[in-house]
Coordinates of C-alpha atoms in Angstrom, one line a residue:
M1 CA -62.1 155.5 88.3
L2 CA -59.2 154.0 90.4
S3 CA -56.7 152.3 88.3
A4 CA -56.8 148.5 89.1
I5 CA -53.6 148.6 91.6
A6 CA -55.2 151.3 93.1
G7 CA -58.2 149.7 93.7
R8 CA -56.3 146.9 94.8
R9 CA -54.4 148.4 97.5
A10 CA -58.0 149.8 98.2
L11 CA -59.0 146.3 99.4
V12 CA -56.0 145.2 100.9
R13 CA -56.8 148.4 103.5
A14 CA -59.9 148.2 103.8
L15 CA -59.2 144.6 104.7
R16 CA -56.1 145.7 107.4
V17 CA -53.8 142.3 105.9
E18 CA -50.7 142.8 107.3
L19 CA -48.1 141.6 105.1
P20 CA -44.3 139.8 105.7
P21 CA -41.8 143.0 106.2
G22 CA -41.2 144.9 103.1
L23 CA -43.6 142.8 101.3
Q24 CA -46.2 145.7 99.4
I25 CA -48.6 145.5 96.6
G26 CA -47.1 146.6 93.8
A27 CA -43.5 145.8 95.0
R28 CA -41.1 144.1 93.5
R29 CA -39.9 142.1 95.8
Y30 CA -40.2 140.8 99.6
T31 CA -37.4 142.6 101.4
G32 CA -37.8 141.1 105.0
T33 CA -35.3 139.4 107.0
S34 CA -37.5 136.2 107.9
D35 CA -37.0 133.7 106.5
G36 CA -40.6 132.7 107.5
G37 CA -43.6 135.2 107.3
F38 CA -45.7 133.6 108.9
E39 CA -44.2 134.0 112.4
S40 CA -43.6 138.2 111.6
S41 CA -47.6 138.7 111.0
S42 CA -48.9 139.7 113.3
I43 CA -52.3 138.3 112.5
M44 CA -50.4 134.8 113.2
R45 CA -49.4 136.0 117.1
A46 CA -52.7 137.1 117.9
P47 CA -54.4 135.0 120.5
S48 CA -58.0 133.7 119.2
T49 CA -60.9 131.2 120.2
N50 CA -62.3 130.8 116.4
R51 CA -61.2 127.2 115.7
Y52 CA -61.3 128.4 111.7
L53 CA -58.5 130.6 112.7
D54 CA -56.5 128.3 115.3
Q55 CA -56.2 125.5 112.6
L56 CA -55.3 127.3 109.6
K57 CA -52.3 129.2 111.6
Q58 CA -51.6 125.4 112.9
R59 CA -51.6 124.5 108.8
Y60 CA -49.7 127.6 107.9
L61 CA -46.9 126.3 110.2
Q62 CA -46.7 122.9 109.6
A63 CA -46.4 123.8 106.0
H64 CA -43.1 125.8 106.5
R65 CA -41.9 122.9 108.5
L66 CA -42.4 120.1 106.4
C67 CA -40.8 121.7 103.4
M68 CA -38.2 124.3 104.7
D69 CA -37.1 123.0 108.1
D70 CA -35.7 119.4 106.2
P71 CA -34.0 120.0 103.1
K72 CA -32.8 116.5 103.2
R73 CA -36.4 115.2 102.3
F74 CA -36.0 117.0 99.0
S75 CA -32.7 116.0 98.3
S76 CA -32.7 113.2 96.0
P77 CA -35.9 112.5 93.7
H78 CA -36.9 109.0 92.4
Q79 CA -35.5 110.5 89.1
Q80 CA -33.2 113.1 88.5
P81 CA -33.7 115.0 84.7
S82 CA -30.1 115.6 82.9
S83 CA -28.8 118.1 80.5
R84 CA -28.2 114.9 78.2
D85 CA -32.2 113.7 77.8
I86 CA -34.3 115.3 75.4
F87 CA -37.4 116.1 76.1
A88 CA -41.0 115.8 73.7
N89 CA -43.7 117.9 73.7
T90 CA -45.2 116.0 71.5
E91 CA -44.7 111.5 70.8
L92 CA -42.3 110.8 68.7
Q93 CA -40.9 107.5 66.7
L94 CA -37.1 108.4 65.4
S95 CA -38.0 105.3 63.3
K96 CA -40.4 107.8 61.1
V97 CA -37.2 110.2 60.5
R98 CA -35.2 109.4 57.1
T99 CA -33.9 112.9 56.6
V100 CA -32.1 115.1 59.6
G101 CA -31.4 118.2 59.1
L102 CA -29.5 120.9 61.1
D103 CA -28.7 124.5 61.2
Y104 CA -25.1 126.0 62.2
D105 CA -25.2 128.5 65.0
F106 CA -25.8 127.5 68.0
T107 CA -26.9 123.9 66.9
L108 CA -24.1 122.5 65.4
A109 CA -21.6 125.2 66.6
N110 CA -22.5 125.3 70.7
Y111 CA -20.6 129.1 71.0
T112 CA -18.3 129.5 73.8
D113 CA -19.5 132.4 76.7
K114 CA -16.7 134.3 74.8
L115 CA -19.3 135.4 72.0
P116 CA -22.3 137.1 73.8
E117 CA -19.3 139.1 75.3
T118 CA -17.8 140.6 72.1
I119 CA -21.4 140.7 70.7
Y120 CA -22.1 143.5 72.9
T121 CA -18.7 145.2 73.0
M122 CA -18.8 145.5 68.7
V123 CA -22.1 146.6 68.6
R124 CA -21.3 149.3 71.3
D125 CA -18.4 150.9 69.5
V126 CA -20.4 150.7 66.2
L127 CA -23.2 152.6 68.2
V128 CA -20.0 155.1 69.0
H129 CA -17.6 155.4 66.3
K130 CA -20.4 155.3 63.3
M131 CA -23.3 156.8 64.7
L132 CA -22.2 159.2 67.1
Y133 CA -23.6 157.8 70.4
P134 CA -21.2 159.4 73.2
P135 CA -17.8 158.2 73.2
A136 CA -18.1 157.3 77.4
L137 CA -20.0 154.5 76.5
Q138 CA -17.0 152.9 75.9
G139 CA -16.9 152.0 79.4
L140 CA -19.8 149.6 79.6
K141 CA -18.5 146.2 80.3
Y142 CA -20.9 143.4 79.4
D143 CA -22.5 141.4 82.2
K144 CA -23.3 138.0 81.6
T145 CA -25.8 137.7 84.4
F146 CA -28.3 140.1 83.5
A147 CA -30.6 139.0 81.0
I148 CA -31.9 135.8 79.6
R149 CA -33.0 134.9 76.6
G150 CA -37.5 135.5 75.4
L151 CA -37.9 139.0 76.9
S152 CA -39.7 141.6 75.1
Y153 CA -38.3 145.3 74.7
D154 CA -41.2 147.8 74.6
K155 CA -40.2 150.1 72.1
D156 CA -42.3 153.3 73.6
T157 CA -41.4 153.0 77.0
G158 CA -37.9 151.3 77.0
W159 CA -39.0 148.7 79.3
L160 CA -37.8 145.3 78.8
F161 CA -39.7 142.4 81.0
K162 CA -40.5 139.1 80.6
L163 CA -44.3 137.6 78.7
D164 CA -46.3 134.2 80.3
S165 CA -48.0 132.4 77.7
S166 CA -51.3 134.7 77.8
Y167 CA -49.1 137.8 77.1
N168 CA -49.6 138.5 80.6
I169 CA -46.3 140.5 81.8
A170 CA -44.5 139.2 84.7
M171 CA -44.7 142.5 87.0
D172 CA -41.7 141.2 88.9
T173 CA -39.4 141.1 86.1
I174 CA -40.1 144.8 84.4
H175 CA -36.8 147.0 84.0
Y176 CA -36.3 150.5 82.7
G177 CA -32.8 150.3 82.4
R178 CA -30.6 148.0 85.2
E179 CA -33.0 149.7 87.7
P180 CA -36.7 147.7 88.4
L181 CA -39.9 149.7 87.9
R182 CA -40.9 150.9 91.2
D183 CA -44.3 152.3 90.2
L184 CA -46.1 149.5 88.9
E185 CA -49.4 151.9 88.7
E186 CA -47.6 152.9 85.2
V187 CA -48.3 149.8 83.8
Y188 CA -52.0 149.6 84.5
S189 CA -52.6 153.2 83.3
L190 CA -50.9 151.6 79.5
H191 CA -52.5 148.0 79.7
N192 CA -55.4 148.2 81.8
G193 CA -53.8 145.6 83.2
P194 CA -50.9 143.6 83.0
H195 CA -52.6 141.9 79.6
V196 CA -50.7 143.4 76.9
A197 CA -52.8 143.7 73.1
P198 CA -52.0 141.0 70.2
D199 CA -51.4 145.0 68.6
Y200 CA -50.0 146.5 70.8
A201 CA -47.2 143.3 71.0
K202 CA -47.3 143.2 67.4
S203 CA -46.5 146.9 66.6
Q204 CA -44.5 147.7 70.0
L205 CA -42.7 145.2 71.6
T206 CA -39.3 143.3 70.3
Q207 CA -38.8 139.9 70.9
L208 CA -35.7 138.5 72.0
N209 CA -36.2 135.2 71.4
D210 CA -32.7 133.9 69.8
L211 CA -29.5 134.4 71.8
Y212 CA -27.4 137.1 70.0
A213 CA -30.6 139.1 71.5
V214 CA -29.1 138.2 74.9
P215 CA -26.3 140.3 75.0
E216 CA -28.6 143.7 73.0
A217 CA -31.0 143.4 75.6
T218 CA -28.4 143.8 78.2
L219 CA -26.7 146.7 76.1
L220 CA -30.5 148.1 75.8
A221 CA -30.8 148.3 79.4
D222 CA -27.2 149.5 80.2
I223 CA -27.6 152.7 77.5
I224 CA -30.7 153.4 78.9
Q225 CA -29.5 153.2 82.1
Y226 CA -26.2 156.0 81.5
F227 CA -28.7 157.7 79.3
S228 CA -30.9 158.6 82.5
E229 CA -28.5 159.1 84.8
H230 CA -26.6 161.4 82.5
N231 CA -29.9 163.2 82.2
I232 CA -29.9 162.5 78.3
P233 CA -32.6 162.7 76.1
F234 CA -33.2 160.3 74.0
H235 CA -36.4 158.1 72.3
P236 CA -36.7 154.0 73.5
R237 CA -37.6 153.2 69.9
Y238 CA -34.9 154.9 68.0
L239 CA -32.5 153.5 70.4
A240 CA -33.8 149.4 69.9
E241 CA -33.4 150.6 65.9
D242 CA -30.4 151.8 66.2
I243 CA -29.0 148.7 68.1
R244 CA -30.5 146.7 65.6
A245 CA -28.7 148.0 62.7
A246 CA -25.5 148.2 64.6
G247 CA -25.8 144.2 65.3
E248 CA -27.2 143.2 61.7
Y249 CA -23.9 145.9 60.5
I250 CA -21.5 142.9 62.7
H251 CA -23.3 140.1 61.5
K252 CA -23.7 140.9 57.8
G253 CA -21.3 143.5 56.7
D254 CA -21.4 144.5 53.3
G255 CA -22.8 141.1 52.1
L256 CA -19.3 140.3 49.6
T257 CA -17.0 139.1 52.7
L258 CA -17.1 137.8 55.9
S259 CA -18.6 140.4 58.0
P260 CA -16.8 142.0 61.0
L261 CA -18.3 139.3 63.5
H262 CA -17.6 135.9 61.7
S263 CA -14.2 137.6 61.0
T264 CA -13.4 137.5 64.5
I265 CA -14.3 134.7 65.7
V266 CA -12.7 132.8 62.6
S267 CA -9.7 134.9 63.3
N268 CA -9.9 133.5 67.1
I269 CA -11.4 130.3 66.2
G270 CA -10.2 128.0 69.6
D271 CA -11.5 131.1 71.8
Y272 CA -15.6 130.8 70.2
L273 CA -15.8 127.3 69.6
E274 CA -15.0 123.7 71.3
P275 CA -13.4 120.8 69.1
A276 CA -16.4 118.4 69.3
P277 CA -15.0 115.0 67.3
E278 CA -17.9 112.9 69.5
L279 CA -20.3 115.8 67.0
L280 CA -19.4 114.3 64.3
Q281 CA -19.3 110.8 64.8
I282 CA -23.2 111.0 65.9
L283 CA -23.4 112.3 62.3
N284 CA -22.1 109.1 60.7
T285 CA -23.8 106.8 63.1
L286 CA -26.6 108.9 61.7
K287 CA -25.6 108.4 58.1
S288 CA -24.6 104.6 59.0
E289 CA -28.1 104.1 59.8
G290 CA -29.8 105.3 56.1
K291 CA -30.4 108.7 57.6
R292 CA -29.7 111.3 55.2
L293 CA -28.0 114.6 56.6
F294 CA -28.6 118.0 55.3
L295 CA -27.1 121.5 56.6
L296 CA -29.2 124.7 56.4
T297 CA -27.9 127.7 57.5
N298 CA -28.7 131.4 57.3
S299 CA -23.9 132.0 57.4
G300 CA -21.8 132.2 55.1
Y301 CA -19.6 129.3 53.0
Q302 CA -16.3 130.6 54.9
Y303 CA -17.3 131.1 58.4
V304 CA -19.0 127.7 58.1
N305 CA -16.2 125.7 56.5
T306 CA -13.6 127.6 59.3
G307 CA -16.1 126.3 62.3
L308 CA -16.5 123.0 61.3
I309 CA -13.2 122.6 60.2
H310 CA -12.3 123.1 63.9
M311 CA -15.1 121.3 65.1
F312 CA -14.7 118.1 63.2
G313 CA -11.3 118.1 62.6
T314 CA -11.3 117.3 58.9
R315 CA -11.5 119.2 55.5
D316 CA -13.7 116.8 54.5
W317 CA -16.9 117.3 56.6
R318 CA -19.4 117.9 53.8
D319 CA -18.9 114.2 53.3
V320 CA -21.3 113.7 56.0
F321 CA -23.8 115.7 54.4
D322 CA -25.9 114.8 51.3
V323 CA -26.9 119.0 51.3
V324 CA -25.4 122.1 51.8
I325 CA -27.2 125.4 51.8
V326 CA -25.6 128.4 53.2
G327 CA -26.8 131.7 53.0
A328 CA -30.5 130.8 53.1
R329 CA -32.0 133.6 54.8
K330 CA -34.3 131.9 57.6
P331 CA -37.3 132.4 57.7
S332 CA -38.2 134.1 54.2
W333 CA -36.5 130.4 53.0
Y334 CA -39.7 128.3 53.9
L335 CA -42.1 131.3 51.9
S336 CA -40.1 132.8 49.4
H337 CA -39.5 131.5 45.9
R338 CA -35.8 132.5 45.3
P339 CA -33.8 129.9 43.5
F340 CA -30.6 128.4 44.3
R341 CA -27.0 129.1 43.2
Q342 CA -23.8 127.2 44.0
V343 CA -20.9 128.4 45.4
P344 CA -17.5 128.5 44.6
T345 CA -15.8 126.4 47.5
S346 CA -12.3 125.4 46.2
S347 CA -8.9 126.9 47.3
S348 CA -8.6 128.4 44.0
S349 CA -11.1 130.6 43.5
S350 CA -9.6 132.7 45.3
S351 CA -6.6 133.0 43.1
N352 CA -6.2 133.6 39.8
R353 CA -7.3 130.3 38.2
R354 CA -10.6 129.5 37.2
T355 CA -13.4 127.2 38.6
S356 CA -15.7 125.5 37.0
V357 CA -18.5 126.4 39.5
Q358 CA -20.9 129.4 37.7
P359 CA -22.9 131.3 41.0
W360 CA -25.2 132.8 37.8
A361 CA -26.1 129.6 36.7
F362 CA -29.7 128.1 37.2
V363 CA -29.5 124.7 39.9
D364 CA -32.2 122.5 39.4
H365 CA -30.2 119.7 40.9
F366 CA -28.0 119.0 43.8
E367 CA -24.0 117.6 43.2
D368 CA -22.3 115.6 46.1
G369 CA -20.4 117.2 47.9
Q370 CA -21.0 121.2 46.2
V371 CA -22.7 123.6 48.9
Y372 CA -25.5 126.2 47.3
S373 CA -26.8 129.2 48.4
G374 CA -30.7 130.8 48.9
G375 CA -33.0 128.8 47.3
N376 CA -36.1 128.2 49.0
L377 CA -38.7 125.5 51.2
Q378 CA -40.5 124.4 47.8
S379 CA -37.4 124.2 45.2
F380 CA -35.8 122.1 48.6
T381 CA -38.3 119.6 48.8
S382 CA -38.9 119.0 44.6
I383 CA -35.0 118.5 43.8
T384 CA -34.6 116.5 46.9
G385 CA -38.1 114.6 46.9
Y386 CA -37.8 114.7 50.5
S387 CA -41.2 113.5 51.9
D388 CA -42.2 116.3 54.8
R389 CA -43.1 114.0 57.3
S390 CA -39.8 111.7 57.6
V391 CA -37.9 115.3 57.7
M392 CA -36.9 116.2 61.0
Y393 CA -34.9 119.5 61.4
F394 CA -32.7 121.2 64.3
G395 CA -32.1 124.6 65.3
D396 CA -32.6 127.2 68.5
H397 CA -34.6 130.0 66.9
I398 CA -37.8 130.2 67.6
Y399 CA -39.1 131.8 64.2
S400 CA -36.1 131.1 61.7
D401 CA -35.4 127.6 62.7
L402 CA -38.9 126.2 63.8
R403 CA -42.1 127.7 63.4
D404 CA -42.6 127.7 59.5
P405 CA -41.2 124.1 58.5
S406 CA -43.7 122.9 61.1
I407 CA -46.3 124.4 60.2
Q408 CA -46.1 125.5 56.4
R409 CA -44.5 121.5 55.5
G410 CA -45.1 119.2 58.6
W411 CA -41.6 118.0 59.1
F412 CA -40.5 117.1 63.1
T413 CA -38.7 120.0 64.4
G414 CA -36.1 119.7 67.8
A415 CA -35.1 123.2 69.7
I416 CA -31.8 123.3 70.9
V417 CA -32.2 125.0 74.5
S418 CA -28.6 125.5 75.9
E419 CA -30.4 126.9 79.1
L420 CA -31.5 124.2 80.1
K421 CA -28.2 123.2 81.4
H422 CA -28.2 125.5 84.6
E423 CA -31.9 125.0 84.7
L424 CA -32.0 121.6 85.6
S425 CA -28.9 122.5 87.6
V426 CA -31.4 124.7 89.4
I427 CA -34.1 122.7 89.8
Q428 CA -32.6 119.7 91.0
R429 CA -30.9 121.8 94.0
S430 CA -33.0 120.9 97.5
E431 CA -33.1 124.7 97.7
Y432 CA -35.7 124.7 94.5
R433 CA -37.2 121.7 95.3
Q434 CA -37.8 122.9 98.8
L435 CA -39.7 126.0 97.5
V436 CA -41.9 124.2 94.9
S437 CA -43.1 121.8 97.1
Y438 CA -43.8 124.8 100.0
I439 CA -45.9 126.8 97.2
Q440 CA -47.3 124.0 96.0
L441 CA -49.0 123.2 100.0
I442 CA -49.4 126.2 101.0
E443 CA -51.8 126.7 97.7
K444 CA -53.5 123.6 98.7
L445 CA -54.2 124.9 101.6
L446 CA -56.0 128.3 101.3
K447 CA -57.8 126.0 98.6
H448 CA -58.8 123.7 101.6
S449 CA -59.6 126.6 103.3
Q450 CA -61.5 128.8 101.2
Q451 CA -63.8 125.7 100.6
E452 CA -64.3 125.3 104.7
T453 CA -65.8 129.2 104.1
R454 CA -69.1 127.6 102.2
S455 CA -70.0 125.7 105.0
P456 CA -73.0 126.3 107.3
A457 CA -70.8 126.6 110.6
F458 CA -68.7 129.0 108.5
M459 CA -71.4 130.8 107.8
Q460 CA -72.8 131.0 111.5
L461 CA -69.9 133.2 112.6
P462 CA -69.5 136.4 113.6
A463 CA -68.7 139.1 111.1
A464 CA -65.4 140.3 112.7
E465 CA -64.1 136.2 112.9
K466 CA -64.7 135.5 109.1
E467 CA -63.6 138.6 108.2
A468 CA -60.5 137.7 110.3
F469 CA -60.0 134.4 108.8
R470 CA -60.4 136.2 105.2
Q471 CA -57.0 138.2 106.7
L472 CA -55.5 135.1 107.3
L473 CA -55.8 133.9 103.9
D474 CA -54.3 137.0 102.6
V475 CA -51.6 136.6 105.1
G476 CA -50.7 132.3 103.2
R477 CA -50.9 134.6 99.9
A478 CA -47.9 136.9 100.7
E479 CA -46.3 133.8 102.1
R480 CA -46.7 132.2 98.5
R481 CA -45.7 134.9 96.9
R482 CA -42.3 135.8 99.3
A483 CA -41.5 132.1 97.9
R484 CA -42.3 132.6 94.3
W485 CA -40.1 135.3 94.1
K486 CA -37.1 133.3 96.1
M487 CA -37.6 130.4 93.4
R488 CA -37.4 132.9 90.8
D489 CA -34.2 133.9 92.3
C490 CA -32.6 130.5 91.7
F491 CA -32.3 131.1 87.8
N492 CA -31.9 135.0 87.4
S493 CA -32.3 137.9 90.6
N494 CA -33.5 140.1 87.3
F495 CA -35.9 138.1 85.4
G496 CA -36.0 134.6 86.6
S497 CA -36.7 130.7 84.5
V498 CA -36.2 130.9 80.7
F499 CA -39.2 129.0 80.9
R500 CA -41.7 130.2 83.5
T501 CA -43.1 133.5 84.7
E502 CA -44.3 133.4 88.7
K503 CA -47.5 131.6 87.8
Y504 CA -47.4 130.3 84.0
P505 CA -44.6 129.2 81.6
S506 CA -42.9 131.9 79.6
L507 CA -44.0 133.1 76.0
F508 CA -40.7 131.5 74.5
A509 CA -41.8 128.0 76.6
S510 CA -45.5 128.1 75.4
K511 CA -43.2 129.2 71.6
V512 CA -40.8 125.9 72.3
K513 CA -43.8 123.3 72.6
A514 CA -46.3 125.0 70.0
F515 CA -43.4 124.6 67.5
A516 CA -41.1 121.9 68.9
N517 CA -41.7 117.9 68.9
V518 CA -39.0 117.9 71.3
Y519 CA -36.4 120.0 72.5
T520 CA -32.6 119.6 74.2
S521 CA -30.0 121.5 75.9
D522 CA -27.6 120.2 73.1
L523 CA -27.0 118.7 69.6
S524 CA -24.8 115.9 70.9
N525 CA -27.5 114.4 73.5
L526 CA -29.2 112.9 69.9
G527 CA -26.1 110.2 70.2
Q528 CA -27.8 109.2 73.6
Y529 CA -30.7 107.4 71.6
P530 CA -31.2 105.0 69.3
S531 CA -32.8 105.4 65.8
D532 CA -36.0 103.3 66.8
F533 CA -36.7 105.0 70.2
V534 CA -40.2 106.7 70.7
F535 CA -40.5 109.9 72.8
Y536 CA -43.2 109.8 74.6
P537 CA -44.8 113.6 76.3
K538 CA -46.1 114.0 79.7
R539 CA -49.3 113.4 79.5
M540 CA -51.1 117.0 80.8
V541 CA -54.1 117.4 83.0
Q542 CA -56.8 119.6 82.7
A543 CA -58.0 122.1 84.9
H544 CA -61.7 119.1 85.3
E545 CA -59.5 116.3 85.4
S546 CA -57.7 114.5 88.4
R547 CA -54.4 113.6 88.7
M548 CA -53.2 109.7 89.2
P549 CA -50.5 110.1 92.1
E550 CA -51.0 106.0 92.5
V551 CA -49.6 105.7 89.0
E552 CA -45.9 107.0 90.2
D553 CA -46.0 104.1 92.8
L554 CA -47.7 101.5 90.7
L555 CA -44.4 102.0 88.3
E556 CA -41.8 101.3 91.3
D557 CA -44.2 98.3 92.3
V558 CA -43.9 96.8 88.2
L559 CA -40.1 98.0 88.1
R560 CA -39.2 96.1 91.1
S561 CA -41.5 92.8 90.5

């Protein structure tokens, strides 16, 4: 039996479809020199007396002219989304939120670009000095342009790729090392198509969903590339496990003192965190409006304390929070039965003087100004009395921060996705808007033209002319794919957008939609909205429903009146 991709190649040969230069079934990207792939096709240039063929050719060229030859047409959308906006997945009334919880890392603490480079370097050095990896790996340098958040790593094959919301592999994103995978037939042989079965995803794939995982993905690719170029045998699973173990070591250390990573950050705090007095002002405003605030983080107290003193410019940052919980061990915190314990915070705890804090003592209530570690969601709810449907928690990690509180207790959740700043800057460019419009227009032409093949007049055509028309439809599909690849490269030339694959939302985007009521690029954006603001999601149109494009025109009329 032919594999799926071999079958598609056979079909292309049978139909004698001519694709734009460099575009092949299974190729990673378009490499032709012509900006308009239509003009480069001999099918487009061939004379014809068939009105269906001539009409579709003219429509293709007209679509290209309308979308690609006039960038000014796409330079000023009616209402541009901003990186200061908060985007709604569900309807949310802020007036119903009485308690606001906050994560620390990548939520309160918005790190500089130096952090991923430091993580990459420290993990690399642990591999060399403590795990006997080749010393030459110390020559590897972090490339911040290579990877994005939300990738998957196959521990059996060593492939790095992006999944869509239905667990289909985005075939143009598969990398082995730093190189795109050229022979996609390997993928079809393994999975019988692009779809990854749930059992395989659970057992063989590592999801790289947080911002710590971006340097991890880059280091995976760099070491695989080095091993491949130097013919060094290795197993992708062991490499992933070693990198993860090295990452755990630099993050957690011995559990008694500051970890190597946290020690480095604390010693050079200004290199990793910028002062954020406006964020403290926003939190104080929430307090003045009667909101209760709590901090819930996996990081230790000394690390968080140093960071917030630097960010807020005061040692009294704990006064803004009703409860402070460090060392929470999320996501197990949401389901565990681990008790709380009090954390010594006085400077005297590091001297010969004794403190009144007894970390071994049973905690059945929270005292103002004190810090606690560990604990669990059930005990937290019991001690505080916070009502589940009045609590909103903000965090950056899909699974550690957002999934369980929304599922287990019905908390409202807000995702902090810093990549939105870059994504929105791309979306607002005329080049991107041209490509989106061009792709959608081609798709509408293809849909309309396919309907014409069902007409009685078309059915009367000679077989050769009907076949030529179908070939011309394939040229349109190839042009659409070429435009999709160009659109992907607007975001990241290796993996594209964090939120999309070629056709569908990415797996990461689908999890943000599933587990976050709202999402935004920065926690400080909360200060842009009054406390009684209501977020409304976009109406999602099902395939069988009709769009209402006139609504936008009606809105403009209402606003002008």
